[in-house]
Amino acid sequence: LGALGPVMQAQQQQIQHQIKTSQESELAEKLSKLDEQEKAATTDEEKESIQTQRQAVQSAPPTQVMPVMPDMSKMYGMNDPRVMVFSLTDVVSGILVNIFLLISGAGLVAAREWGRKMAIWVAAIKIGRLVILEAYSVIVVAPVIAKGMAESMQEMMSQMPPGSGGAPPQLGPQIATIYGTMFTVTAVCMLVFGSIYPGILLWMLTRPDAKAACQRS
C-alpha cells in the first residue's frame, strides 16, 4: 500500500492534466468561434449578444471534474511509523512462528518429545502474539487508520458538485467511529478465531497419552 499510493497519485495527476488540456482546448475553440461571429456581426445587438455568450462560456463550470483520489498511504496509515511497525511485526513474527510450527510438526509426525515440547511453546507463543498484536491494533492502529479513512472520505466527498450528495462537514467523526468499530470487531475476531488452532494444540499435546507416546518414541 505504501508503494501503491504514489503510483496512483501520479496516474491521477496525468489524467487531470489530460482533462485540463482538453477543457482548455475546447474553451479556446468556443472563444475563437465567438470572436469570428463578433467580427462578422453588423449590429450592436448582435455584438452584445455574442459578448454575453463569451462571458457565459468563460464563467461556466468545467464539464468534467476529476475527483481527488484518496492518498492510500494516509488512508491506511502507512505514513504513520506506529502502523508500519505493527504491520512489519505482524508479518515477520507470523512467518517465524509458523516456521517453528512446521519444524515441530515434523517432530510430532515422528512422535518425538522435542517436537511435542516445541509445538506447545509455539502454540503458547501464537496465542500471546495474537493478544499483544490485536490489543495494540485496537488501542493504537485502529484509531490512526479510522482517522485517515475518515479524512480521505471527507476529501473525496468535498470534491462532489453541490446537490450531488456531497457529505456535510460533520460526517467525518461519524465515519471515523464506524471504521474504528469495524477495525475493533475485526481485531477481536482475529484473536478469537486465531486462537482456536493453537488452543486445540495445547489441549491435545498436554494430555498424558500424548506425552507418553512421545516419550516412548
XYZ file of C-alpha atoms in Angstrom:
217
model
C 0.000 0.000 0.000
C 2.845 2.363 0.777
C 4.273 1.824 -2.718
C 0.883 1.897 -4.420
C -0.090 5.359 -3.144
C 2.490 7.398 -5.121
C 1.778 5.371 -8.280
C -1.957 6.102 -8.075
C -1.309 9.782 -7.380
C 0.973 10.005 -10.433
C -1.716 8.411 -12.615
C -4.326 10.758 -11.218
C -2.160 13.804 -11.957
C -1.665 12.573 -15.515
C -5.409 12.124 -16.028
C -6.129 15.540 -14.505
C -3.570 17.108 -16.834
C -5.216 15.468 -19.847
C -8.663 16.637 -18.739
C -7.409 20.173 -18.135
C -5.685 20.303 -21.539
C -8.837 19.041 -23.254
C -11.023 21.599 -21.471
C -8.648 24.457 -22.303
C -8.624 23.416 -25.962
C -12.421 23.217 -26.015
C -12.724 26.637 -24.372
C -10.258 28.201 -26.808
C -12.199 26.770 -29.750
C -15.505 28.159 -28.460
C -13.996 31.610 -27.839
C -12.416 31.588 -31.297
C -15.793 30.904 -32.902
C -17.385 33.698 -30.882
C -14.605 36.090 -31.985
C -15.328 35.236 -35.600
C -19.043 35.736 -35.049
C -18.403 39.079 -33.359
C -16.262 40.251 -36.258
C -18.998 39.248 -38.668
C -21.736 40.925 -36.618
C -23.266 44.016 -38.207
C -25.346 45.408 -35.336
C -24.651 46.384 -31.752
C -27.344 43.984 -30.541
C -25.570 41.046 -32.171
C -22.222 42.086 -30.692
C -23.706 42.463 -27.235
C -25.333 39.030 -27.534
C -22.030 37.479 -28.548
C -20.208 39.202 -25.686
C -22.809 37.834 -23.279
C -22.237 34.358 -24.687
C -18.475 34.802 -24.277
C -18.882 35.742 -20.617
C -21.155 32.756 -20.067
C -18.630 30.416 -21.700
C -15.729 31.816 -19.659
C -17.625 31.595 -16.351
C -19.183 28.183 -16.980
C -18.016 25.400 -14.623
C -15.894 22.585 -16.091
C -17.874 19.958 -17.957
C -15.792 17.191 -16.414
C -14.375 17.201 -12.908
C -11.772 14.660 -11.837
C -12.320 13.856 -8.156
C -9.277 13.711 -5.940
C -8.343 10.100 -5.298
C -7.586 9.225 -1.690
C -3.992 9.070 -0.540
C -3.539 5.334 0.033
C -0.653 5.870 2.452
C -2.738 8.253 4.562
C -5.928 6.220 4.189
C -4.374 3.065 5.623
C -1.970 4.794 7.992
C 1.104 3.666 6.074
C 2.692 7.061 6.611
C 2.488 6.570 10.385
C 5.526 4.780 11.908
C 3.331 3.087 14.519
C 1.274 1.384 11.818
C 4.383 0.476 9.842
C 5.994 -1.137 12.908
C 2.767 -3.032 13.626
C 2.480 -4.312 10.037
C 6.096 -5.425 9.842
C 5.954 -7.045 13.278
C 2.764 -8.862 12.335
C 4.226 -10.258 9.107
C 7.718 -11.122 10.360
C 6.595 -12.677 13.651
C 3.888 -14.665 11.878
C 6.385 -16.133 9.424
C 8.903 -17.006 12.148
C 6.339 -18.646 14.423
C 4.922 -20.698 11.563
C 8.410 -21.885 10.568
C 8.849 -23.276 14.079
C 5.341 -24.717 13.893
C 6.341 -26.576 10.733
C 9.504 -27.895 12.387
C 7.582 -29.039 15.447
C 5.078 -30.726 13.141
C 7.877 -32.815 11.659
C 8.843 -33.856 15.184
C 5.240 -34.742 16.023
C 4.900 -36.905 12.921
C 7.911 -38.853 14.218
C 6.362 -38.810 17.743
C 9.419 -37.085 19.192
C 9.320 -35.484 22.630
C 11.164 -32.395 21.383
C 8.501 -31.947 18.716
C 5.752 -32.051 21.345
C 7.518 -29.552 23.590
C 8.287 -27.224 20.683
C 4.665 -27.394 19.483
C 3.425 -26.480 22.966
C 5.760 -23.495 23.092
C 4.762 -22.435 19.587
C 1.052 -22.670 20.430
C 1.534 -20.581 23.579
C 3.586 -18.026 21.649
C 0.918 -17.868 18.937
C -1.784 -17.029 21.468
C 0.422 -14.496 23.257
C 1.383 -12.935 19.931
C -2.262 -12.555 18.961
C -3.176 -10.981 22.293
C -0.360 -8.418 22.067
C -0.833 -7.582 18.372
C -4.619 -7.320 18.440
C -4.579 -5.250 21.641
C -2.088 -2.880 20.030
C -4.232 -2.869 16.902
C -7.337 -1.808 18.837
C -5.593 0.764 21.043
C -3.156 2.342 18.549
C -3.600 1.202 14.953
C -7.404 1.271 14.626
C -7.762 4.960 15.657
C -4.984 6.000 13.258
C -6.480 4.153 10.275
C -10.029 5.212 11.144
C -8.944 8.854 11.247
C -7.072 8.539 7.949
C -10.013 6.871 6.233
C -12.455 9.451 7.575
C -10.297 12.338 6.350
C -9.776 10.681 2.947
C -13.502 10.018 2.517
C -14.276 13.571 3.549
C -11.816 14.936 0.976
C -13.410 12.811 -1.749
C -16.927 13.888 -0.797
C -15.911 17.548 -0.683
C -14.973 17.284 -4.385
C -18.543 16.416 -5.343
C -20.516 19.204 -7.062
C -23.266 20.844 -4.963
C -26.510 18.948 -4.989
C -24.962 15.573 -5.930
C -24.920 14.077 -2.459
C -21.865 15.752 -1.011
C -21.256 14.992 2.634
C -21.703 17.636 5.321
C -18.567 18.613 7.282
C -19.772 16.870 10.448
C -19.834 13.484 8.706
C -16.095 12.956 9.350
C -16.412 11.957 13.043
C -19.225 9.550 12.192
C -17.100 7.851 9.531
C -14.190 7.606 11.982
C -16.474 5.970 14.565
C -17.799 3.458 12.020
C -14.337 2.478 10.797
C -12.986 2.363 14.345
C -15.763 -0.027 15.337
C -15.142 -2.190 12.258
C -11.413 -2.469 12.990
C -12.080 -3.276 16.641
C -14.532 -6.043 15.740
C -12.046 -7.388 13.179
C -9.265 -7.480 15.773
C -11.469 -9.342 18.259
C -12.453 -11.874 15.577
C -8.790 -12.344 14.631
C -7.961 -13.046 18.277
C -10.839 -15.474 18.781
C -10.529 -17.454 15.559
C -6.728 -17.253 15.500
C -6.567 -18.852 18.959
C -8.649 -21.899 18.029
C -5.884 -23.973 16.438
C -3.120 -23.239 18.994
C -5.678 -23.752 21.778
C -6.536 -27.215 20.444
C -2.826 -27.909 20.045
C -2.154 -27.037 23.671
C -5.032 -29.182 24.876
C -4.057 -32.244 22.827
C -0.293 -32.148 23.407
C -0.538 -31.697 27.185
C -2.682 -34.806 27.601
C -0.937 -37.710 29.378
C -1.352 -40.127 26.461
C 0.283 -37.691 24.015
C 3.158 -37.122 26.402
C 3.592 -40.866 26.989
C 3.546 -41.625 23.258
C 6.290 -39.110 22.511
C 8.410 -40.236 25.476
C 8.164 -43.894 24.439
C 9.303 -42.979 20.934
